[in-house]
Amino acid sequence: MVSSNIKNICCIGAGYVGGPTMSIIALKCPNITVNVVDINSNRIKAWNSENLADLPVFEPGLDDVIRKCRGRNLYFSTSVEDSIAMADIIFISVNTPTKETGLGAGFASDLKWIESSARTIAKFAKGHTIVVEKSTLPVKTAETIKKILYSLQDFEEEKNNNNLQKTFSIVSNPEFLSEGTAINDLLNPDRVLIGGEDNDSIDKVSSIYNNWIASNKIITTNLWSSELSKLVANAFLAQRISSINAISSLCESTGANIQEVAMAIGSDSRIGNKFLNSGPGFGGSCFKKDILNLVYLCRYYGLNEVADYWEAVVKINSWQQKRISSIIVKNLFGTLANKKLAILGFSFKADTNDTRESPSINISQDLLQEGAQLAFYDPRVKKEQILKELNSEKYGENIQICKTAIDAATGADAVIILTDWKEFLELNWSFIYKSMRKPSWIFDARICLDNSYLKDLGFNVWTLGS
Ligand code: UDX
Ligand code: ADP
């Protein structure tokens, strides 16, 4: 085990990033006490639930890690102030969604949770504290955090009262985990990125990861390169998805097949075969937000052509979703009034219960506006979450949440696959066909079903990109 004088870590924010990341740090660094804190007491209660099926984040393998570490050196609580005071290193892992109103609305990140975390740290930290940015943030946020940490009135007052010298170092250590494979991504990352201003802090943060990650995988840079690299990594990944999705429409028009094209181009080692699955567009909390941040940053520096270039990635993503909704409407004789449609999958991808920016939200809303009755089934997303995402009051009886895929499909005119949950591949499609209204349609927006088998059963099948 790598020795370090880090004994106590606090993570502010017990979400999809903070929870799994800190669990793995606790697993791999048994000598470090890890306190994960959150202002949301329900979330903390869920992290502490006896029944590990009730953890707030569904992530394969996470329950095992929690079972091993919780109560040993991993603690979830709402004791934000005390945990800050005890910490040698504080990770900030709070939410940073796109601003909805005011300056930069629709593009810039809302940093109010970052600011309030920094204010609390300024007040309660003791001695020298390393503050690590874990959340995805706009470039130069470290500067804002630093200003807050050093300029607060109460900080001065407290320092005088306690006669304690408070000092801070800011480090950027963005997280690259992908939901659904977070545990493996954290255990075996392609790289860990640590950006900072002083070598001592960089070394200390590196020493945590060195407990299980080889030094050659730990990349160190200056603060701004690290912050920007996170945005750019997500922008490049999202760009690949918009590129392949743009070509999916061309395949439909020309008779080419998007999976064959993806395979053909992906076997060029310069292009590579990952992240070439065409689908209903990217969702999740990061891609759209990070590109919009990049666009905002470019415009701020007067780089309008660069901003337009990246903004197009988001535009194609929205267009792909609209395109799918209108293909469904057109195939169902141009009207969805009095038609029941089964929506299979509501999370933004398989193996997560996260619905943020899920393509299912926009596509479902388009279909509801056409007057459809939608019956939803998702193996992991709770009913309340689906209703909340859809602004369900507007649509009343037209939304039904089902306990099984079969319930959702019974009596439906169409089944629409929006998330590629493995269990959808194993459904009894012959039984489902018999239970549906005729003609019975399947719209496979994830290209995950066997369309010739389904056609043989009698279904009309539309598969994206062919
Ligand atoms: C992403 C980045 O991968 C991760 O490094 C970063 O830390 C956070 O953002 P995540 O959003 O969890 O992770 O999932 P990811 O697997 O990247 O998928 C994002 C979206 O793109 C999903 O909606 C997914 O369905 C879609 N996608 C992904 C495709 O449509 N096609 C693909 O080939 C890959
Ligand atoms: P991510 O996907 O980035 O982890 P989440 O929204 O899942 O984002 O989690 C962020 C968490 O941060 C939420 O549970 C929220 O309650 C918490 N949070 C936000 N602001 C603060 C704060 N000032 N102090 C403690 N927790 C906070």
Coordinates of C-alpha atoms and ligand atoms in Angstrom, one line a residue:
M1 CA 0.0 0.0 0.0
V2 CA 1.3 3.5 -0.9
S3 CA 2.0 5.5 2.3
S4 CA 0.7 9.0 2.5
N5 CA -0.2 11.3 5.4
I6 CA -3.8 11.5 4.2
K7 CA -6.0 10.1 6.9
N8 CA -9.3 11.7 6.3
I9 CA -11.3 12.5 3.2
C10 CA -14.6 14.4 2.9
C11 CA -16.7 14.3 -0.2
I12 CA -19.4 16.9 -0.6
G13 CA -22.2 15.5 -2.7
A14 CA -23.4 11.9 -2.5
G15 CA -24.6 11.5 -6.1
Y16 CA -23.8 9.4 -9.1
V17 CA -20.2 10.6 -9.0
G18 CA -19.5 11.1 -5.3
G19 CA -21.1 7.9 -4.0
P20 CA -19.4 5.3 -6.3
T21 CA -16.0 7.2 -6.4
M22 CA -15.7 7.4 -2.7
S23 CA -16.8 3.8 -2.2
I24 CA -13.9 2.7 -4.3
I25 CA -11.4 5.0 -2.6
A26 CA -12.6 3.5 0.8
L27 CA -12.3 0.0 -0.6
K28 CA -8.8 0.5 -1.8
C29 CA -7.5 2.7 1.0
P30 CA -8.6 1.0 4.2
N31 CA -6.3 3.4 6.2
I32 CA -8.2 6.5 5.1
T33 CA -11.6 7.4 6.6
V34 CA -14.0 8.6 3.9
N35 CA -17.0 10.8 4.9
V36 CA -19.5 11.3 2.1
V37 CA -21.8 14.2 3.1
D38 CA -24.9 15.6 1.5
I39 CA -27.5 18.2 2.4
N40 CA -30.2 15.9 1.1
S41 CA -31.1 13.8 4.1
N42 CA -33.3 11.4 2.1
R43 CA -30.4 10.6 -0.1
I44 CA -28.1 9.9 2.8
K45 CA -30.8 7.8 4.4
A46 CA -30.9 5.7 1.2
W47 CA -27.1 5.3 1.2
N48 CA -27.4 4.0 4.7
S49 CA -30.3 1.6 4.0
E50 CA -30.0 -1.9 5.4
N51 CA -31.4 -3.3 2.2
L52 CA -28.7 -2.6 -0.4
A53 CA -31.4 -2.7 -3.2
D54 CA -32.5 0.7 -1.8
L55 CA -29.2 2.5 -2.5
P56 CA -30.0 5.8 -4.3
V57 CA -27.7 4.9 -7.2
F58 CA -28.1 1.7 -9.1
E59 CA -24.7 0.6 -10.3
P60 CA -23.7 -3.0 -10.9
G61 CA -21.2 -4.2 -8.2
L62 CA -21.7 -1.1 -6.0
D63 CA -23.7 -3.0 -3.4
D64 CA -20.8 -5.4 -2.8
V65 CA -18.4 -2.5 -2.2
I66 CA -20.8 -0.8 0.1
R67 CA -21.3 -4.0 2.1
K68 CA -17.5 -4.3 2.6
C69 CA -16.7 -0.6 3.5
R70 CA -19.8 1.1 5.0
G71 CA -19.2 1.5 8.7
R72 CA -15.5 0.4 8.4
N73 CA -14.0 3.4 6.8
L74 CA -16.8 4.7 4.6
Y75 CA -19.6 6.9 6.2
F76 CA -22.6 8.6 4.7
S77 CA -24.0 11.5 6.7
T78 CA -25.5 15.0 6.7
S79 CA -22.7 16.2 9.0
V80 CA -21.2 18.5 6.4
E81 CA -19.5 21.0 8.8
D82 CA -17.9 18.4 11.1
S83 CA -16.7 16.3 8.2
I84 CA -15.1 19.3 6.5
A85 CA -13.3 20.3 9.7
M86 CA -11.7 16.8 10.0
A87 CA -10.7 16.4 6.4
D88 CA -7.2 16.6 4.9
I89 CA -8.7 16.5 1.4
I90 CA -12.2 17.6 0.4
F91 CA -13.7 16.5 -2.9
I92 CA -16.5 18.6 -4.3
S93 CA -18.9 16.4 -6.1
V94 CA -22.1 18.5 -6.2
N95 CA -24.5 18.9 -9.1
T96 CA -23.6 21.6 -11.8
P97 CA -26.6 21.6 -14.2
T98 CA -27.0 24.1 -17.1
K99 CA -28.4 27.4 -15.9
E100 CA -32.0 27.9 -16.8
T101 CA -32.3 31.6 -16.3
G102 CA -30.1 34.7 -16.1
L103 CA -26.7 35.3 -17.6
G104 CA -25.6 32.4 -19.8
A105 CA -28.9 30.6 -19.5
G106 CA -29.1 27.5 -21.6
F107 CA -25.3 27.2 -21.9
A108 CA -23.4 28.1 -18.7
S109 CA -23.3 25.8 -15.7
D110 CA -25.2 26.8 -12.6
L111 CA -22.4 27.0 -10.0
K112 CA -24.6 27.9 -7.0
W113 CA -24.0 24.5 -5.4
I114 CA -20.2 24.8 -5.9
E115 CA -20.3 28.3 -4.4
S116 CA -22.2 27.2 -1.3
S117 CA -19.8 24.2 -0.9
A118 CA -16.9 26.6 -1.1
R119 CA -18.4 28.9 1.4
T120 CA -19.0 26.1 3.9
I121 CA -15.4 24.9 3.4
A122 CA -14.1 28.4 4.0
K123 CA -15.9 28.5 7.2
F124 CA -15.3 25.1 8.7
A125 CA -12.0 23.8 7.3
K126 CA -9.0 23.7 9.7
G127 CA -5.3 24.0 9.0
H128 CA -4.2 23.2 5.4
T129 CA -6.9 21.7 3.2
I130 CA -6.7 20.4 -0.3
V131 CA -9.9 21.1 -2.2
V132 CA -10.5 18.8 -5.2
E133 CA -12.9 19.6 -8.0
K134 CA -14.5 16.4 -8.9
S135 CA -17.7 17.6 -10.6
T136 CA -17.5 18.6 -14.2
L137 CA -17.0 22.4 -14.2
P138 CA -16.4 25.2 -16.6
V139 CA -12.8 26.1 -17.1
K140 CA -11.5 28.6 -14.5
T141 CA -13.9 27.5 -11.8
A142 CA -10.9 26.8 -9.6
E143 CA -10.3 30.5 -9.7
T144 CA -13.8 31.2 -8.4
I145 CA -13.4 28.6 -5.7
K146 CA -10.1 30.0 -4.6
K147 CA -11.6 33.5 -4.5
I148 CA -14.4 32.3 -2.2
L149 CA -12.1 30.4 0.0
Y150 CA -9.7 33.3 0.5
S151 CA -12.0 36.2 0.6
L152 CA -14.7 35.4 3.0
Q153 CA -15.3 37.6 5.9
D154 CA -16.2 34.8 8.3
F155 CA -13.0 33.1 7.3
E156 CA -11.0 36.1 8.6
E157 CA -13.1 36.3 11.7
E158 CA -12.8 32.6 12.5
K159 CA -9.1 32.6 11.8
N160 CA -8.6 35.4 14.3
N161 CA -10.8 33.7 16.9
N162 CA -9.2 30.3 16.7
N163 CA -5.7 31.6 16.0
L164 CA -5.5 28.9 13.3
Q165 CA -3.8 29.4 10.0
K166 CA -6.2 28.2 7.3
T167 CA -4.6 27.5 3.9
F168 CA -6.0 25.9 0.8
S169 CA -4.8 24.3 -2.4
I170 CA -7.1 23.7 -5.3
V171 CA -6.7 20.6 -7.4
S172 CA -8.8 19.5 -10.5
N173 CA -9.4 15.8 -10.6
P174 CA -12.2 15.2 -13.1
E175 CA -14.1 11.9 -13.0
F176 CA -14.4 9.9 -16.2
L177 CA -16.6 7.1 -15.0
S178 CA -19.4 6.1 -17.1
E179 CA -22.7 5.1 -15.4
G180 CA -23.5 1.4 -15.6
T181 CA -19.8 0.5 -15.6
A182 CA -18.7 2.9 -12.9
I183 CA -17.2 0.2 -10.6
N184 CA -14.9 -1.2 -13.3
D185 CA -14.1 2.3 -14.6
L186 CA -13.0 3.3 -11.2
L187 CA -11.0 0.2 -10.5
N188 CA -9.4 0.1 -14.0
P189 CA -9.4 3.6 -15.4
D190 CA -7.7 4.4 -18.7
R191 CA -6.2 7.3 -16.9
V192 CA -6.5 9.5 -13.8
L193 CA -6.1 13.2 -14.5
I194 CA -4.8 15.5 -11.7
G195 CA -4.3 19.2 -12.4
G196 CA -2.9 21.6 -9.8
E197 CA -0.7 24.5 -9.0
D198 CA 1.6 23.0 -6.5
N199 CA 3.4 19.6 -6.6
D200 CA 2.8 18.8 -3.0
S201 CA -1.0 18.7 -3.5
I202 CA -0.8 16.9 -6.8
D203 CA 1.4 14.3 -5.1
K204 CA -1.0 13.9 -2.2
V205 CA -4.0 13.4 -4.4
S206 CA -1.9 11.0 -6.6
S207 CA -0.9 9.0 -3.6
I208 CA -4.6 8.1 -3.0
Y209 CA -4.9 6.6 -6.5
N210 CA -1.5 5.0 -6.3
N211 CA -3.0 2.5 -3.9
W212 CA -4.5 0.7 -6.9
I213 CA -3.5 2.5 -10.1
A214 CA -0.1 2.4 -11.8
S215 CA 1.8 5.7 -11.8
N216 CA 2.0 5.7 -15.6
K217 CA -1.8 6.0 -15.7
I218 CA -1.8 9.1 -13.6
I219 CA -1.5 12.2 -15.8
T220 CA -0.6 15.5 -14.1
T221 CA -1.2 18.9 -15.7
N222 CA -1.8 22.4 -14.8
L223 CA -5.3 23.3 -13.4
W224 CA -6.7 24.8 -16.5
S225 CA -5.6 21.9 -18.8
S226 CA -7.3 19.5 -16.5
E227 CA -10.5 21.4 -16.3
L228 CA -10.6 21.9 -20.1
S229 CA -9.6 18.2 -20.8
K230 CA -12.7 17.0 -19.1
L231 CA -15.0 19.2 -21.2
V232 CA -13.1 18.2 -24.4
A233 CA -13.2 14.5 -23.6
N234 CA -16.9 14.6 -23.3
A235 CA -17.3 16.8 -26.3
F236 CA -15.3 14.4 -28.5
L237 CA -17.3 11.4 -27.2
A238 CA -20.6 13.1 -27.9
Q239 CA -19.4 14.2 -31.3
R240 CA -18.8 10.6 -32.3
I241 CA -22.4 9.8 -31.3
S242 CA -23.8 12.7 -33.3
S243 CA -21.6 11.8 -36.3
I244 CA -22.9 8.2 -36.3
N245 CA -26.5 9.3 -35.7
A246 CA -26.3 11.8 -38.6
I247 CA -25.1 8.9 -40.9
S248 CA -28.0 6.7 -39.6
S249 CA -30.5 8.9 -41.3
L250 CA -28.5 8.7 -44.6
C251 CA -28.4 4.9 -44.3
E252 CA -32.2 4.9 -44.0
S253 CA -32.5 7.0 -47.2
T254 CA -29.9 5.1 -49.2
G255 CA -30.4 1.4 -48.2
A256 CA -27.0 1.2 -46.4
N257 CA -27.0 -0.2 -42.9
I258 CA -25.6 1.8 -40.0
Q259 CA -24.2 -1.2 -38.1
E260 CA -22.4 -2.4 -41.2
V261 CA -21.0 1.1 -41.8
A262 CA -20.0 1.4 -38.1
M263 CA -18.2 -1.9 -38.4
A264 CA -16.5 -1.0 -41.6
I265 CA -15.2 2.4 -40.4
G266 CA -14.5 1.2 -36.9
S267 CA -12.1 -1.5 -38.0
D268 CA -9.7 1.3 -39.1
S269 CA -7.5 1.5 -36.0
R270 CA -7.3 5.3 -36.4
I271 CA -11.1 5.5 -36.0
G272 CA -11.5 2.7 -33.5
N273 CA -14.7 0.6 -33.0
K274 CA -16.0 2.1 -29.7
F275 CA -18.7 4.6 -29.2
L276 CA -20.2 4.0 -32.7
N277 CA -23.6 2.7 -31.7
S278 CA -26.3 4.7 -33.3
G279 CA -29.3 5.3 -31.2
P280 CA -31.8 7.9 -30.0
G281 CA -29.1 10.4 -29.1
F282 CA -26.9 10.8 -26.1
G283 CA -28.4 11.5 -22.7
G284 CA -26.9 11.6 -19.2
S285 CA -25.9 14.5 -17.0
C286 CA -22.6 15.3 -18.8
F287 CA -22.5 15.4 -22.5
K288 CA -24.9 18.1 -23.3
K289 CA -24.0 20.2 -20.3
D290 CA -20.3 20.0 -21.1
I291 CA -20.6 20.8 -24.8
L292 CA -22.9 23.8 -23.9
N293 CA -20.2 24.9 -21.5
L294 CA -17.6 24.6 -24.2
V295 CA -19.8 26.6 -26.6
Y296 CA -20.3 29.3 -23.9
L297 CA -16.6 29.5 -23.3
C298 CA -15.7 29.8 -27.0
R299 CA -18.3 32.6 -27.5
Y300 CA -16.9 34.4 -24.4
Y301 CA -13.5 34.4 -26.1
G302 CA -15.0 35.5 -29.4
L303 CA -14.4 32.2 -31.1
N304 CA -17.8 32.0 -32.7
E305 CA -16.9 29.5 -35.5
V306 CA -15.6 27.1 -32.9
A307 CA -18.7 27.6 -30.8
D308 CA -21.0 26.9 -33.8
Y309 CA -19.0 23.8 -34.7
W310 CA -19.5 22.2 -31.2
E311 CA -23.1 23.5 -30.9
A312 CA -23.9 21.5 -34.0
V313 CA -23.2 18.3 -32.0
V314 CA -26.1 19.1 -29.6
K315 CA -28.4 20.2 -32.5
I316 CA -27.9 16.9 -34.3
N317 CA -28.7 15.1 -31.0
S318 CA -32.1 16.9 -30.6
W319 CA -32.8 16.4 -34.3
Q320 CA -32.3 12.7 -34.0
Q321 CA -34.9 12.5 -31.3
K322 CA -37.4 14.6 -33.3
R323 CA -36.7 12.5 -36.3
I324 CA -37.5 9.3 -34.4
S325 CA -40.8 10.7 -33.0
S326 CA -41.9 11.8 -36.5
I327 CA -41.1 8.4 -38.0
I328 CA -43.3 6.8 -35.4
V329 CA -46.2 9.1 -36.1
K330 CA -45.9 8.8 -39.9
N331 CA -45.8 5.0 -39.7
L332 CA -48.9 4.9 -37.4
F333 CA -51.0 6.5 -40.2
G334 CA -50.1 10.1 -39.1
T335 CA -52.1 10.1 -35.9
L336 CA -51.6 8.8 -32.4
A337 CA -55.0 9.8 -31.1
N338 CA -56.6 6.8 -29.3
K339 CA -53.4 4.7 -29.8
K340 CA -51.5 3.0 -27.0
L341 CA -47.7 2.9 -27.3
A342 CA -45.5 1.0 -25.0
I343 CA -42.2 2.8 -24.2
L344 CA -39.6 0.3 -23.1
G345 CA -36.7 2.0 -21.3
F346 CA -36.7 5.3 -19.6
S347 CA -33.1 5.6 -18.2
F348 CA -30.6 7.4 -20.5
K349 CA -28.8 4.1 -21.0
A350 CA -28.9 0.5 -19.7
D351 CA -27.7 -0.5 -16.3
T352 CA -28.4 2.8 -14.5
N353 CA -31.5 4.3 -12.9
D354 CA -30.4 7.8 -14.0
T355 CA -32.9 9.6 -16.2
R356 CA -31.1 13.0 -16.7
E357 CA -31.4 14.1 -20.3
S358 CA -32.7 10.7 -21.3
P359 CA -33.8 10.6 -25.0
S360 CA -37.0 8.9 -23.7
I361 CA -38.1 12.2 -22.2
N362 CA -38.1 14.2 -25.4
I363 CA -39.4 11.4 -27.6
S364 CA -42.2 10.6 -25.1
Q365 CA -43.2 14.2 -24.8
D366 CA -43.4 14.5 -28.6
L367 CA -45.7 11.4 -28.7
L368 CA -47.8 12.7 -25.8
Q369 CA -48.3 16.0 -27.7
E370 CA -49.6 13.9 -30.6
G371 CA -52.3 12.6 -28.3
A372 CA -50.8 9.1 -27.7
Q373 CA -51.5 7.1 -24.6
L374 CA -48.1 5.9 -23.3
A375 CA -47.4 2.9 -21.2
F376 CA -43.9 2.9 -19.7
Y377 CA -41.8 0.1 -18.4
D378 CA -38.2 0.5 -17.1
P379 CA -36.6 -2.2 -15.0
R380 CA -34.8 0.3 -12.7
V381 CA -36.5 3.7 -12.9
K382 CA -39.2 4.4 -10.3
K383 CA -42.7 5.5 -11.2
E384 CA -42.3 8.9 -9.5
Q385 CA -39.2 9.7 -11.4
I386 CA -40.8 9.0 -14.8
L387 CA -43.8 11.2 -13.8
K388 CA -41.5 14.0 -12.7
E389 CA -39.4 14.0 -15.8
L390 CA -42.5 14.1 -18.1
N391 CA -44.4 16.9 -16.3
S392 CA -47.1 14.4 -16.0
E393 CA -49.9 16.7 -14.8
K394 CA -50.2 18.0 -18.3
Y395 CA -51.0 14.6 -19.7
G396 CA -53.1 13.0 -17.0
E397 CA -54.6 9.7 -18.0
N398 CA -52.4 9.4 -21.1
I399 CA -49.5 8.2 -19.0
Q400 CA -49.4 4.8 -17.4
I401 CA -46.5 3.2 -15.6
C402 CA -46.3 -0.5 -15.7
K403 CA -44.6 -3.2 -13.7
T404 CA -43.6 -5.4 -16.6
A405 CA -42.9 -5.0 -20.3
I406 CA -45.7 -7.3 -21.1
D407 CA -48.2 -5.1 -19.2
A408 CA -47.0 -2.1 -21.1
A409 CA -47.3 -3.9 -24.5
T410 CA -50.7 -5.5 -24.0
G411 CA -53.2 -3.9 -26.3
A412 CA -50.6 -1.5 -27.7
D413 CA -50.3 -0.5 -31.3
A414 CA -46.5 -0.2 -31.0
V415 CA -43.6 -1.0 -28.8
I416 CA -40.8 1.6 -28.8
I417 CA -37.4 0.5 -27.6
L418 CA -35.5 3.5 -26.2
T419 CA -33.0 1.9 -23.8
D420 CA -31.1 -1.3 -24.5
W421 CA -31.8 -3.1 -21.3
K422 CA -30.7 -6.7 -21.7
E423 CA -34.0 -8.1 -20.6
F424 CA -35.8 -6.6 -23.6
L425 CA -33.8 -9.0 -25.8
E426 CA -35.2 -11.9 -23.8
L427 CA -38.8 -11.0 -23.8
N428 CA -41.4 -13.5 -25.2
W429 CA -42.0 -11.5 -28.4
S430 CA -44.4 -14.1 -29.8
F431 CA -46.7 -13.7 -26.7
I432 CA -46.4 -9.9 -26.9
Y433 CA -47.3 -10.0 -30.6
K434 CA -50.5 -11.9 -29.8
S435 CA -51.4 -9.4 -27.1
M436 CA -51.1 -6.3 -29.2
R437 CA -53.5 -4.5 -31.6
K438 CA -53.0 -5.1 -35.3
P439 CA -51.1 -3.9 -37.2
S440 CA -48.4 -4.3 -34.5
W441 CA -45.3 -2.2 -34.7
I442 CA -41.9 -2.3 -33.1
F443 CA -39.7 0.8 -33.4
D444 CA -36.2 -0.3 -32.4
A445 CA -34.3 2.9 -31.7
R446 CA -31.4 1.0 -30.1
I447 CA -30.9 -1.6 -32.8
C448 CA -30.9 -4.3 -30.2
L449 CA -33.6 -6.7 -31.4
D450 CA -33.5 -9.4 -34.0
N451 CA -35.7 -7.7 -36.7
S452 CA -36.0 -10.7 -39.1
Y453 CA -37.3 -12.9 -36.2
L454 CA -39.8 -10.2 -35.3
K455 CA -40.9 -9.8 -38.9
D456 CA -41.4 -13.5 -39.1
L457 CA -43.7 -13.3 -36.0
G458 CA -45.8 -10.8 -37.9
F459 CA -44.6 -7.5 -36.6
N460 CA -44.0 -4.4 -38.7
V461 CA -40.5 -3.4 -37.7
W462 CA -38.6 -0.2 -38.0
T463 CA -35.0 -0.4 -37.0
L464 CA -32.9 2.8 -36.8
G465 CA -30.3 3.2 -39.6
S466 CA -31.5 0.6 -42.0
Ligands
UDX1 C1 -20.1 10.0 -20.0 C2 -18.6 9.7 -20.3 O1 -18.5 8.4 -21.0 C3 -17.8 9.7 -19.0 O2 -16.5 9.5 -19.3 C4 -18.1 11.0 -18.3 O3 -17.4 10.9 -17.0 C5 -19.5 11.2 -18.0 O4 -20.2 11.2 -19.2 P1 -22.2 8.5 -19.1 O5 -23.0 9.7 -19.5 O6 -22.3 7.8 -17.8 O7 -20.6 8.8 -19.3 O8 -22.5 7.4 -20.2 P2 -21.9 7.0 -21.7 O9 -21.7 5.5 -21.8 O10 -20.8 7.8 -22.1 O11 -23.2 7.3 -22.6 C6 -23.7 8.6 -22.8 C7 -24.9 8.6 -23.7 O12 -24.4 8.2 -25.0 C8 -26.0 7.5 -23.4 O13 -27.2 8.0 -23.6 C9 -25.6 6.4 -24.4 O14 -26.8 5.6 -24.7 C10 -25.2 7.2 -25.6 N1 -24.3 6.4 -26.5 C11 -23.1 5.9 -26.0 C12 -24.7 6.1 -27.8 O15 -25.8 6.5 -28.2 N2 -23.9 5.4 -28.6 C13 -22.6 4.9 -28.2 O16 -21.9 4.3 -29.0 C14 -22.2 5.2 -26.8
ADP2 P1 -23.5 13.9 -10.0 O1 -24.0 13.1 -11.1 O2 -22.5 15.0 -10.5 O3 -22.9 13.1 -8.9 P2 -25.9 14.3 -8.4 O4 -27.0 15.3 -8.7 O5 -26.2 12.9 -8.6 O6 -24.7 14.8 -9.4 O7 -25.4 14.6 -7.0 C1 -25.0 15.8 -6.4 C2 -25.3 15.8 -4.9 O8 -24.7 17.0 -4.4 C3 -26.8 15.9 -4.6 O9 -27.2 14.8 -3.8 C4 -27.0 17.2 -3.8 O10 -27.9 17.1 -2.8 C5 -25.6 17.4 -3.3 N1 -25.3 18.8 -2.9 C6 -25.5 19.9 -3.7 N2 -25.0 21.0 -3.0 C7 -24.5 20.6 -1.8 C8 -23.9 21.2 -0.7 N3 -23.7 22.6 -0.6 N4 -23.5 20.5 0.4 C9 -23.7 19.1 0.4 N5 -24.3 18.4 -0.7 C10 -24.7 19.2 -1.7

